């Protein structure tokens, strides 16, 4: 941020008099606002796409009344949610009840900071990127439990309890499934991880095809992440047909909207991580986007990244509209008896592979033969 | 994901089965998701499904043909039909009011089945909206009940007067000229003209009442 | 389960599941006492939809009660219509033309398919998969179209009459029925591929709420719930009525193929397989239906001789029986309706002990209860 501020100050002479800290702050705010707008737009359009996908799969049409093809449906929904009465149940813990949705939203939004959107397009390329994402998304748990507890509703409490158990359990396989990418890149920074998958090997430079273990790792991550974002088949915290709506059952209006946006934010973060760690992030297959002059490289890589991320989001929705829901004990069993051991075995496999083949993946090995 | 003491083979089988069955399901949903022809939704207000011939929509009574026999009232299991009639000058019943509480009606069609002159029928109408429950009553006789009663009473009185007159005349005629039957035929012909105004009224009534639900729809 | 200790005090939680709850199939209220997610006790509280149908039956004539039987089980109105007609005919000793009997069997079996479709669809929706529900609705719409063609209504049919049916089949009905059967038969395999054998779905249902054959009989379960426990009992076969003896079909029973015999999955599969059998019955009935009148000569206001009769028929949700006491007037003197769902609620408390909250939903779905039948 400071570097960007310095660059700006040197480029625009009128800004030369502004103190560095103020300029840095300004840049931070602008970047944050851009990310926020992106998150909100994604939440809105994501809800539209989700419903459209649901409609298509369920031989229906989906939203088609507001705007062309119902594209403005999310605006109508947003306006509705804002206009709605904000109800706080009489016996709720008012402070926690009011705080919870923001905590959940902050938890999912904060992860956007390290999402590598493109060449140089990252709010902050933390050297602990992956770790940071894991840490801040865990904040969601506290918000959800808070919401469940403060609602003073038994269904909400059950939902909150389920959410905590679920997210805490699935944190481990998610982390373990991401580690192979970290091992290959030798860095926790997401930009470094993306860079490590470049090269003219095209899609074979991706970690997905690095070795068989990373291939499985991707699917393990996808499964575990689906659970971490409370998507069907792991949507137990808000299991519509069991817990009515789970932890957010008492929420209405704008507070509900925050839960809603957080859910879509989580979805995007998961998809972004998957694409950055396994699908080559912003790399365009068979092309070096970073060599393009000016902003074109940035834009092209941004496009490539978004296409990959949205593709994963679409698959998540597809899964969501296909599968039934697990039971809570099966969910735990799946994490501890299947995902955790498998991810550990995978991690071991990747480590051994890297040791044996000196960090080279199958494509590189094949390429080195010729 | 079942037993605790499972072997490695079961463990792997479990995973494989989960993946395979999920993939199967996802193939089906994908096929429906991609194939736009599979969409079955009809855009209701714009696209309307033609109701079948036997469709049991709102009831409609063609009161020109109604004989006020009250069969429909008797057969209705929920008492949603109310009917009032008075005896007209020609001894036939004249409808004073024929109301169907459409909010109570369960569209069973028993009344239509029993209707002897087949004046009561189901229409294809099924759309109706109103603000109050009281509005959910279909009136099939448009004219004020009191007016009909008064008119019929007048007609009956007139007919009675005429009949009495005729009878008197006939008696007088009989007394005066026993061999002139032409005069006696006159009072018989007169009441036959009575139904004329009744038919006028009934011809417009069903149209008017029918227009109501349609307009609202 | 946590055992209360002096240091850590735990408490059972009392939760009201319903009467407004997405998966209680109406207005069933279940009083859940839970220890966390584990259900200690689940007590169904019924009566929120009580309309006094039996008392209404005493007030209206035999013919007038017909539309009320639509409301007995709104997902299987035709079956209830026919059951009532058969009961009154048995009471009054009325002979029904054969064509009318065939028509009744055809509409009953069609309705069985549409009712089982809803059972299947809502069950999967309860399990969290919403898509199969819409597929099942799509197929059910075709059946509804057929019913609209034959009787004019899509839900409350009021089609059967004492002595026959209200109207003959319309032109093209049998062809359309055949068309539907050809279209529908492969869809069952699609359902099986999509959800029935899905790993998650199987795991949610297998070994959950196992009812032994002895318990099933002892608690008076009927229909698919009884057959799910492996008891081969179907009124269409074991106490044949109408033209069922002339039609060939198998009685589907649970096999315990994915878990213990008599678990939720067996009850679910019985319904899926019964749809196949209904298709079989329909194909035969459509081929065999004779020409002729569809209504016997029955006086409009008939007075059956004083006496009593109990007639039971196989409805989609089990045995629907009408017990009628006649005192020789136009109205029944006393009417008792025995329905499958109501009796099924007896065993609910027993089988749900120790399950999880999510399983309660599975149990309700696997019993395929319908509230108007329970409360009448």
Short mmCIF file of C-alpha atoms in Angstrom, two decimals, chain A residues 57-60 154-155 157-158 161-162 232-233 240-244 321-330, chain C residues 14-16 21-23 37 125-131 134-135 138 198 200 203-204 208 356-359 361:
data_model
loop_
_atom_site.label_atom_id
_atom_site.label_comp_id
_atom_site.label_asym_id
_atom_site.label_seq_id
_atom_site.Cartn_x
_atom_site.Cartn_y
_atom_site.Cartn_z
CA UNK A 57 -31.58 -27.74 -13.28
CA UNK A 58 -35.06 -27.97 -11.85
CA UNK A 59 -36.71 -27.58 -15.26
CA UNK A 60 -37.95 -24.14 -14.25
CA UNK A 154 -33.63 -23.14 19.86
CA UNK A 155 -33.44 -23.78 16.16
CA UNK A 157 -28.91 -22.33 18.68
CA UNK A 158 -28.80 -25.76 17.12
CA UNK A 161 -23.74 -25.30 17.32
CA UNK A 162 -23.72 -27.28 14.13
CA UNK A 232 -25.41 -28.42 0.34
CA UNK A 233 -24.67 -31.31 1.00
CA UNK A 240 -34.03 -25.57 5.70
CA UNK A 241 -36.01 -28.75 6.21
CA UNK A 242 -34.69 -29.52 9.68
CA UNK A 243 -33.74 -26.33 11.45
CA UNK A 244 -36.12 -24.15 9.45
CA UNK A 321 -28.74 -28.57 -6.48
CA UNK A 322 -27.97 -32.23 -6.89
CA UNK A 323 -27.12 -33.70 -3.55
CA UNK A 324 -29.12 -34.30 -0.41
CA UNK A 325 -27.85 -33.25 2.99
CA UNK A 326 -25.71 -35.24 5.38
CA UNK A 327 -26.67 -35.84 8.95
CA UNK A 328 -24.62 -34.12 11.60
CA UNK A 329 -22.83 -37.23 12.83
CA UNK A 330 -22.13 -38.34 9.27
CA UNK C 14 -37.75 -28.98 24.64
CA UNK C 15 -38.34 -27.95 21.07
CA UNK C 16 -41.59 -27.46 19.27
CA UNK C 21 -42.32 -26.40 10.09
CA UNK C 22 -41.21 -27.05 6.54
CA UNK C 23 -40.96 -30.79 6.82
CA UNK C 37 -28.93 -33.15 18.64
CA UNK C 125 -36.73 -32.29 -0.33
CA UNK C 126 -36.77 -33.09 3.38
CA UNK C 127 -33.42 -34.75 2.94
CA UNK C 128 -32.07 -31.55 1.45
CA UNK C 129 -32.20 -32.34 -2.25
CA UNK C 130 -34.72 -30.01 -3.70
CA UNK C 131 -34.32 -30.91 -7.34
CA UNK C 134 -39.53 -30.53 -8.85
CA UNK C 135 -39.02 -33.46 -11.17
CA UNK C 138 -43.48 -32.22 -13.21
CA UNK C 198 -27.05 -41.72 -3.85
CA UNK C 200 -25.60 -39.63 1.09
CA UNK C 203 -26.84 -43.22 4.50
CA UNK C 204 -29.49 -40.87 5.72
CA UNK C 208 -32.86 -45.37 10.62
CA UNK C 356 -31.11 -37.31 15.78
CA UNK C 357 -33.21 -34.30 14.91
CA UNK C 358 -32.48 -34.76 11.24
CA UNK C 359 -33.76 -38.31 11.49
CA UNK C 361 -37.55 -35.45 9.43
#
